[in-house]
Amino acid sequence: MGRSRGGFGTKLHLVTDGGGVPLGTLVTAGQAHESKSFAALLDSVRIGRRSRPLAVAGDKGYSYLPVRTWLAERGIKAIIPTRSNQRRLTLDREQYRRRNVVERCIGWLKECRRVATRYEKLAVHFLPMVKLAMIQRCLRLLDPSNRA
């Protein structure tokens, strides 16, 4: 894509629940690896007294020993496929199929014009716009008369 003022652009990391409700987000530099921001992203989510999920599904970009160790230390089941250069681990395919919920939520965020066109050039201004879109999504899901 080319360089921006801050490097190779930005990445938006997103956490959702099983129903597609966005719970947390993080913006990192485009050249930063996904596994570097994993712990900070999951630590940003807290609902009531429970701050840890029972299981976490992710793509192969999260299949690294530090991520798997972090999850195991907290008793969280990792539903992450292994990369081709790793020893094969069993994968619960039925639960992994449900990962599309996150992809659909990201697709919905891309439909939000202000987020998709990225009028805010700085990450400190872009992240609040993403969070506002997430709040809008939550409010729409709470209102049964406005299912979109």
Coordinates of N, CA, C and O in Angstrom, one line a residue:
M1 N 0.8 -1.2 0.0 CA 0.0 0.0 0.0 C 0.9 1.3 0.0 O 0.4 2.3 -0.5
G2 N 2.0 1.2 0.6 CA 2.8 2.4 0.7 C 2.9 2.9 2.1 O 2.2 2.5 3.0
R3 N 3.8 3.9 2.3 CA 4.0 4.4 3.6 C 3.1 5.6 3.9 O 2.8 6.4 3.0
S4 N 2.8 5.7 5.2 CA 2.1 6.9 5.7 C 3.1 7.6 6.6 O 4.2 7.2 6.7
R5 N 2.6 8.6 7.2 CA 3.6 9.4 8.1 C 4.1 8.5 9.2 O 5.2 8.7 9.7
G6 N 3.3 7.5 9.7 CA 3.7 6.7 10.8 C 4.3 5.4 10.5 O 4.6 4.6 11.3
G7 N 4.5 5.1 9.2 CA 5.1 3.8 8.8 C 4.2 3.1 7.8 O 3.8 3.8 6.8
F8 N 3.9 1.9 7.9 CA 3.2 1.1 6.9 C 1.7 1.1 7.2 O 1.0 0.1 6.9
G9 N 1.2 2.1 7.9 CA -0.2 2.1 8.2 C -0.5 1.6 9.6 O 0.4 1.5 10.4
T10 N -1.8 1.2 9.8 CA -2.1 0.6 11.1 C -2.9 -0.6 11.0 O -3.5 -0.9 9.9
K11 N -3.0 -1.4 12.1 CA -3.8 -2.6 12.2 C -4.8 -2.4 13.3 O -4.5 -1.8 14.3
L12 N -6.0 -2.8 13.0 CA -7.0 -2.8 14.0 C -7.3 -4.2 14.6 O -7.6 -5.1 13.8
H13 N -7.1 -4.4 15.9 CA -7.3 -5.7 16.5 C -8.6 -5.6 17.2 O -8.9 -4.6 17.9
L14 N -9.4 -6.6 17.2 CA -10.8 -6.6 17.7 C -11.0 -7.9 18.5 O -10.7 -9.0 18.1
V15 N -11.7 -7.7 19.6 CA -12.2 -8.8 20.4 C -13.7 -8.8 20.4 O -14.3 -7.7 20.7
T16 N -14.4 -9.9 20.2 CA -15.9 -9.9 20.2 C -16.3 -11.1 21.1 O -15.5 -12.0 21.4
D17 N -17.5 -11.1 21.5 CA -18.0 -12.3 22.2 C -18.6 -13.3 21.2 O -18.5 -13.0 20.0
G18 N -19.2 -14.3 21.6 CA -19.7 -15.4 20.7 C -20.8 -14.9 19.8 O -21.1 -15.5 18.8
G19 N -21.5 -13.8 20.2 CA -22.6 -13.3 19.4 C -22.2 -12.1 18.5 O -23.1 -11.6 17.8
G20 N -20.9 -11.8 18.4 CA -20.5 -10.7 17.5 C -20.5 -9.3 18.1 O -20.4 -8.4 17.4
V21 N -20.7 -9.2 19.4 CA -20.7 -7.9 20.1 C -19.3 -7.5 20.3 O -18.5 -8.2 21.0
P22 N -18.9 -6.4 19.8 CA -17.5 -5.9 20.0 C -17.2 -5.6 21.4 O -18.0 -4.9 22.1
L23 N -16.2 -6.1 22.0 CA -15.8 -5.9 23.4 C -14.6 -5.0 23.6 O -14.5 -4.3 24.6
G24 N -13.6 -5.1 22.8 CA -12.4 -4.4 22.9 C -11.7 -4.2 21.6 O -11.9 -5.0 20.7
T25 N -10.9 -3.2 21.5 CA -10.1 -3.0 20.3 C -8.8 -2.3 20.6 O -8.6 -1.7 21.7
L26 N -7.9 -2.4 19.7 CA -6.6 -1.9 19.9 C -6.0 -1.5 18.5 O -6.2 -2.3 17.6
V27 N -5.4 -0.4 18.4 CA -4.7 0.0 17.1 C -3.2 -0.1 17.3 O -2.7 0.4 18.3
T28 N -2.6 -0.8 16.4 CA -1.1 -0.9 16.4 C -0.5 -0.5 15.1 O -1.2 -0.3 14.1
A29 N 0.8 -0.3 15.1 CA 1.5 0.0 13.8 C 1.3 -1.1 12.8 O 1.2 -2.3 13.2
G30 N 1.3 -0.8 11.6 CA 1.0 -1.8 10.5 C 2.1 -2.9 10.5 O 1.9 -4.0 10.1
Q31 N 3.4 -2.5 10.8 CA 4.4 -3.4 10.7 C 4.6 -4.3 12.0 O 5.3 -5.2 12.0
A32 N 3.8 -4.0 13.1 CA 3.9 -4.7 14.3 C 3.2 -6.1 14.1 O 2.1 -6.1 13.5
H33 N 3.7 -7.1 14.7 CA 3.1 -8.4 14.6 C 1.9 -8.6 15.5 O 1.8 -8.0 16.6
E34 N 0.9 -9.4 15.1 CA -0.3 -9.6 15.9 C 0.0 -10.1 17.3 O -0.7 -9.7 18.3
S35 N 0.9 -11.0 17.4 CA 1.1 -11.7 18.7 C 1.7 -10.7 19.7 O 1.6 -11.0 20.9
K36 N 2.3 -9.6 19.3 CA 2.9 -8.6 20.3 C 1.8 -7.9 21.1 O 2.0 -7.5 22.2
S37 N 0.6 -7.7 20.5 CA -0.4 -7.0 21.1 C -1.5 -7.8 21.7 O -2.5 -7.3 22.2
F38 N -1.4 -9.1 21.7 CA -2.4 -10.1 22.1 C -2.8 -9.9 23.6 O -4.0 -9.8 23.9
A39 N -1.8 -9.9 24.5 CA -2.1 -9.8 25.9 C -2.7 -8.5 26.2 O -3.7 -8.4 27.0
A40 N -2.2 -7.4 25.7 CA -2.8 -6.1 25.9 C -4.3 -6.0 25.4 O -5.1 -5.4 26.1
L41 N -4.5 -6.6 24.3 CA -5.9 -6.6 23.8 C -6.9 -7.4 24.7 O -7.9 -6.9 25.0
L42 N -6.5 -8.6 25.1 CA -7.4 -9.3 26.0 C -7.5 -8.7 27.4 O -8.5 -8.8 28.0
D43 N -6.4 -8.0 27.9 CA -6.5 -7.4 29.2 C -7.4 -6.2 29.1 O -7.8 -5.7 30.2
S44 N -7.7 -5.6 27.9 CA -8.5 -4.4 27.8 C -10.0 -4.8 28.0 O -10.8 -3.9 28.2
V45 N -10.3 -6.1 28.0 CA -11.7 -6.5 28.1 C -12.1 -6.9 29.5 O -11.4 -7.7 30.1
R46 N -13.1 -6.3 30.0 CA -13.6 -6.7 31.4 C -15.1 -6.5 31.4 O -15.6 -5.4 31.2
I47 N -15.8 -7.6 31.7 CA -17.3 -7.5 31.8 C -17.7 -8.0 33.2 O -17.5 -9.2 33.5
G48 N -18.2 -7.2 34.0 CA -18.5 -7.5 35.3 C -17.3 -8.0 36.1 O -16.3 -7.4 36.0
R49 N -17.5 -9.1 36.8 CA -16.3 -9.6 37.6 C -15.4 -10.5 36.8 O -14.3 -10.8 37.1
R50 N -16.0 -11.0 35.7 CA -15.2 -12.0 34.8 C -14.4 -11.2 33.8 O -15.0 -10.4 33.0
S51 N -13.1 -11.4 33.8 CA -12.3 -10.7 32.9 C -11.6 -11.7 31.9 O -10.9 -11.3 31.0
R52 N -11.8 -13.0 32.1 CA -11.1 -14.0 31.2 C -12.2 -14.8 30.5 O -13.1 -15.3 31.1
P53 N -12.0 -15.0 29.2 CA -13.0 -15.9 28.5 C -12.6 -17.4 28.8 O -11.5 -17.7 29.3
L54 N -13.5 -18.3 28.4 CA -13.2 -19.7 28.6 C -12.3 -20.2 27.4 O -11.5 -21.1 27.6
A55 N -12.5 -19.6 26.2 CA -11.7 -20.0 25.1 C -11.5 -18.8 24.2 O -12.3 -17.9 24.2
V56 N -10.4 -18.9 23.4 CA -10.1 -17.8 22.5 C -9.8 -18.4 21.1 O -9.0 -19.3 21.0
A57 N -10.5 -17.9 20.1 CA -10.2 -18.4 18.8 C -9.5 -17.3 18.0 O -9.8 -16.1 18.1
G58 N -8.5 -17.7 17.2 CA -7.7 -16.8 16.4 C -7.2 -17.5 15.2 O -7.3 -18.7 15.1
D59 N -6.6 -16.7 14.3 CA -6.1 -17.3 13.1 C -4.6 -17.7 13.3 O -4.1 -17.6 14.4
K60 N -4.0 -18.1 12.3 CA -2.6 -18.6 12.4 C -1.6 -17.5 12.8 O -0.5 -17.8 13.3
G61 N -2.0 -16.3 12.6 CA -1.1 -15.2 13.0 C -0.9 -15.1 14.5 O 0.0 -14.5 15.0
Y62 N -1.7 -15.8 15.3 CA -1.6 -15.9 16.8 C -1.0 -17.2 17.2 O -1.0 -17.4 18.4
S63 N -0.6 -18.0 16.3 CA 0.0 -19.3 16.7 C 1.5 -19.2 17.0 O 2.3 -19.7 16.3
Y64 N 1.7 -18.6 18.2 CA 3.1 -18.5 18.7 C 3.2 -18.9 20.1 O 2.2 -18.8 20.9
L65 N 4.3 -19.4 20.5 CA 4.5 -19.9 21.9 C 4.1 -18.9 23.0 O 3.4 -19.3 23.9
P66 N 4.5 -17.7 22.9 CA 4.1 -16.7 23.9 C 2.6 -16.6 24.1 O 2.1 -16.4 25.2
V67 N 1.9 -16.6 23.0 CA 0.4 -16.5 23.0 C -0.2 -17.7 23.7 O -1.0 -17.6 24.6
R68 N 0.3 -18.9 23.2 CA -0.2 -20.1 23.8 C 0.1 -20.3 25.3 O -0.7 -20.7 26.1
T69 N 1.3 -19.8 25.7 CA 1.7 -19.9 27.1 C 0.9 -18.9 27.9 O 0.4 -19.3 29.0
W70 N 0.6 -17.7 27.4 CA -0.2 -16.7 28.1 C -1.6 -17.3 28.3 O -2.1 -17.1 29.4
L71 N -2.2 -17.9 27.3 CA -3.5 -18.5 27.5 C -3.5 -19.6 28.5 O -4.4 -19.8 29.3
A72 N -2.5 -20.5 28.4 CA -2.4 -21.7 29.3 C -2.3 -21.3 30.7 O -2.9 -21.9 31.6
E73 N -1.5 -20.2 31.0 CA -1.3 -19.8 32.3 C -2.6 -19.3 33.0 O -2.7 -19.3 34.2
R74 N -3.5 -18.8 32.1 CA -4.8 -18.3 32.6 C -5.9 -19.3 32.5 O -7.1 -18.9 32.8
G75 N -5.6 -20.5 32.1 CA -6.6 -21.5 32.0 C -7.6 -21.3 30.8 O -8.8 -21.7 30.9
I76 N -7.2 -20.6 29.8 CA -8.0 -20.3 28.6 C -7.7 -21.3 27.5 O -6.5 -21.5 27.2
K77 N -8.7 -21.9 26.9 CA -8.5 -22.8 25.8 C -8.1 -22.1 24.6 O -8.8 -21.1 24.2
A78 N -7.1 -22.5 23.9 CA -6.6 -21.9 22.6 C -7.2 -22.6 21.5 O -6.9 -23.8 21.3
I79 N -8.0 -21.9 20.7 CA -8.6 -22.5 19.4 C -7.9 -21.8 18.3 O -8.4 -20.9 17.6
I80 N -6.6 -22.1 18.1 CA -5.8 -21.5 17.1 C -5.1 -22.6 16.3 O -4.4 -23.4 16.8
P81 N -5.3 -22.6 15.0 CA -4.6 -23.6 14.1 C -3.1 -23.3 14.1 O -2.6 -22.2 14.3
T82 N -2.3 -24.4 13.9 CA -0.9 -24.3 13.9 C -0.4 -23.9 12.5 O -1.1 -24.2 11.5
R83 N 0.7 -23.2 12.5 CA 1.3 -22.9 11.2 C 2.0 -24.1 10.6 O 2.2 -25.1 11.3
S84 N 2.4 -24.1 9.3 CA 2.9 -25.2 8.6 C 4.3 -25.7 9.2 O 4.6 -26.8 9.1
N85 N 5.0 -24.8 9.8 CA 6.3 -25.1 10.4 C 6.3 -25.5 11.9 O 7.3 -25.6 12.5
Q86 N 5.1 -25.7 12.4 CA 4.9 -26.1 13.8 C 4.4 -27.5 13.9 O 3.8 -28.1 13.0
R87 N 4.6 -28.1 15.2 CA 4.1 -29.4 15.5 C 2.6 -29.3 15.5 O 2.0 -28.4 16.1
R88 N 1.9 -30.2 14.9 CA 0.4 -30.2 14.9 C -0.2 -30.4 16.2 O 0.2 -31.3 16.9
L89 N -1.1 -29.6 16.6 CA -1.9 -29.7 17.8 C -3.4 -30.0 17.4 O -3.8 -29.6 16.3
T90 N -4.1 -30.6 18.2 CA -5.5 -30.9 17.9 C -6.3 -29.6 17.9 O -6.0 -28.7 18.8
L91 N -7.2 -29.4 17.0 CA -8.0 -28.2 16.8 C -9.4 -28.6 16.9 O -9.9 -29.5 16.1
D92 N -10.2 -27.9 17.7 CA -11.6 -28.1 17.8 C -12.2 -27.4 16.6 O -12.5 -26.2 16.7
R93 N -12.5 -28.1 15.5 CA -12.9 -27.5 14.3 C -14.3 -26.8 14.4 O -14.6 -25.8 13.8
E94 N -15.1 -27.4 15.2 CA -16.5 -26.9 15.4 C -16.4 -25.5 16.1 O -17.1 -24.6 15.6
Q95 N -15.6 -25.3 17.1 CA -15.4 -24.0 17.7 C -14.7 -23.1 16.8 O -14.9 -21.9 16.8
Y96 N -13.7 -23.6 16.0 CA -12.9 -22.7 15.1 C -13.8 -22.1 14.1 O -13.6 -21.0 13.6
R97 N -14.8 -22.8 13.6 CA -15.7 -22.3 12.6 C -16.5 -21.1 13.1 O -16.9 -20.2 12.3
R98 N -16.6 -20.9 14.4 CA -17.4 -19.8 15.0 C -16.5 -18.5 15.0 O -17.0 -17.5 15.3
R99 N -15.3 -18.6 14.5 CA -14.4 -17.5 14.5 C -14.9 -16.5 13.4 O -14.6 -15.3 13.5
N100 N -15.7 -16.9 12.5 CA -16.3 -16.0 11.5 C -17.1 -14.9 12.1 O -17.3 -13.8 11.5
V101 N -17.5 -15.0 13.4 CA -18.2 -13.9 14.1 C -17.4 -12.7 14.1 O -17.9 -11.6 13.9
V102 N -16.1 -12.8 14.4 CA -15.2 -11.7 14.4 C -15.0 -11.1 13.0 O -15.1 -9.9 12.9
E103 N -14.9 -11.9 12.0 CA -14.8 -11.5 10.7 C -16.0 -10.7 10.2 O -15.9 -9.7 9.5
R104 N -17.2 -11.2 10.6 CA -18.4 -10.4 10.3 C -18.5 -9.1 11.0 O -19.0 -8.1 10.5
C105 N -18.0 -9.0 12.2 CA -18.0 -7.8 13.0 C -17.0 -6.8 12.3 O -17.3 -5.6 12.2
I106 N -15.9 -7.2 11.9 CA -15.0 -6.4 11.1 C -15.6 -5.9 9.8 O -15.4 -4.7 9.5
G107 N -16.3 -6.8 9.2 CA -17.0 -6.4 7.9 C -18.0 -5.3 8.2 O -18.2 -4.4 7.4
W108 N -18.7 -5.4 9.3 CA -19.7 -4.4 9.7 C -19.0 -3.1 10.0 O -19.4 -2.0 9.6
L109 N -17.8 -3.1 10.7 CA -17.1 -1.9 10.9 C -16.6 -1.2 9.6 O -16.6 0.0 9.6
K110 N -16.3 -2.0 8.6 CA -15.9 -1.5 7.3 C -17.1 -0.8 6.6 O -16.8 0.1 5.8
E111 N -18.3 -1.1 7.0 CA -19.4 -0.4 6.5 C -19.7 1.0 7.1 O -20.4 1.8 6.6
C112 N -19.1 1.2 8.3 CA -19.2 2.5 8.9 C -18.3 3.5 8.2 O -17.0 3.3 8.1
R113 N -18.9 4.5 7.5 CA -18.1 5.3 6.6 C -16.9 6.0 7.2 O -15.9 6.0 6.7
R114 N -17.1 6.5 8.4 CA -16.0 7.3 9.0 C -14.9 6.4 9.4 O -13.7 6.8 9.3
V115 N -15.1 5.1 9.7 CA -14.1 4.2 10.0 C -13.4 3.7 8.8 O -12.2 3.6 8.7
A116 N -14.2 3.4 7.8 CA -13.7 2.8 6.5 C -12.8 3.9 5.7 O -11.8 3.5 5.2
T117 N -13.2 5.1 5.7 CA -12.5 6.1 4.9 C -11.3 6.7 5.7 O -10.5 7.3 5.1
R118 N -11.4 6.5 7.0 CA -10.2 6.9 7.9 C -9.9 8.4 7.7 O -8.8 8.7 7.3
Y119 N -10.9 9.2 8.1 CA -10.6 10.7 8.0 C -9.6 11.1 9.0 O -8.8 12.0 8.8
E120 N -9.5 10.4 10.2 CA -8.6 10.7 11.2 C -7.2 10.1 10.8 O -7.2 8.9 10.7
K121 N -6.2 10.9 10.7 CA -4.9 10.3 10.2 C -4.1 9.8 11.4 O -3.3 8.9 11.2
L122 N -4.3 10.3 12.6 CA -3.6 9.8 13.8 C -4.3 8.7 14.5 O -5.5 8.8 14.6
A123 N -3.6 7.7 15.0 CA -4.2 6.6 15.7 C -4.9 7.0 16.9 O -6.0 6.4 17.3
V124 N -4.4 8.1 17.6 CA -5.1 8.5 18.8 C -6.4 9.1 18.6 O -7.3 9.2 19.4
H125 N -6.7 9.6 17.3 CA -8.0 10.1 16.9 C -8.8 9.0 16.3 O -10.1 9.1 16.3
F126 N -8.2 8.1 15.6 CA -8.9 7.0 14.9 C -9.5 6.0 15.9 O -10.7 5.6 15.7
L127 N -8.8 5.7 16.9 CA -9.3 4.7 17.9 C -10.7 5.1 18.6 O -11.6 4.3 18.7
P128 N -10.8 6.4 19.0 CA -12.1 6.8 19.5 C -13.3 6.7 18.5 O -14.4 6.4 18.9
M129 N -13.0 6.9 17.2 CA -14.0 6.7 16.2 C -14.5 5.3 16.1 O -15.6 5.0 15.9
V130 N -13.5 4.4 16.2 CA -13.8 3.0 16.2 C -14.6 2.6 17.4 O -15.6 1.8 17.3
K131 N -14.3 3.1 18.5 CA -15.0 2.8 19.7 C -16.4 3.4 19.7 O -17.4 2.7 20.2
L132 N -16.6 4.5 19.1 CA -18.0 5.1 18.9 C -18.8 4.2 18.0 O -20.0 3.9 18.2
A133 N -18.2 3.6 16.9 CA -18.9 2.7 16.0 C -19.2 1.4 16.8 O -20.3 0.8 16.6
M134 N -18.3 1.0 17.7 CA -18.6 -0.2 18.5 C -19.8 0.0 19.4 O -20.6 -0.8 19.6
I135 N -19.8 1.2 20.0 CA -21.0 1.6 20.9 C -22.3 1.6 20.1 O -23.3 1.1 20.6
Q136 N -22.2 2.1 18.9 CA -23.4 2.1 18.0 C -23.9 0.7 17.7 O -25.0 0.4 17.8
R137 N -22.9 -0.2 17.5 CA -23.2 -1.6 17.2 C -23.9 -2.2 18.4 O -24.9 -2.9 18.3
C138 N -23.4 -2.0 19.6 CA -23.9 -2.5 20.8 C -25.4 -2.0 21.1 O -26.3 -2.8 21.4
L139 N -25.6 -0.7 20.8 CA -26.9 -0.2 21.0 C -27.9 -0.7 20.0 O -29.1 -1.0 20.4
R140 N -27.5 -1.0 18.8 CA -28.3 -1.6 17.8 C -28.7 -3.0 18.2 O -29.8 -3.5 18.0
L141 N -27.8 -3.7 18.7 CA -28.0 -5.1 19.1 C -28.9 -5.2 20.4 O -29.7 -6.1 20.5
L142 N -28.9 -4.1 21.2 CA -29.8 -4.1 22.4 C -31.2 -3.8 22.0 O -32.1 -4.1 22.8
D143 N -31.4 -3.0 21.0 CA -32.7 -2.5 20.6 C -33.3 -3.6 19.6 O -32.9 -3.6 18.5
P144 N -34.3 -4.4 20.1 CA -34.8 -5.4 19.2 C -35.6 -4.9 18.0 O -35.8 -5.6 17.0
S145 N -36.1 -3.7 18.1 CA -36.8 -3.1 16.9 C -35.9 -2.6 15.8 O -36.4 -2.4 14.7
N146 N -34.6 -2.5 16.1 CA -33.7 -2.0 15.1 C -32.6 -3.0 14.8 O -31.4 -2.8 15.1
R147 N -32.9 -4.2 14.3 CA -31.9 -5.2 14.0 C -31.3 -5.0 12.6 O -32.1 -5.1 11.6
A148 N -30.1 -4.6 12.6 CA -29.4 -4.4 11.3 C -28.1 -5.1 11.2 O -27.5 -5.4 12.1

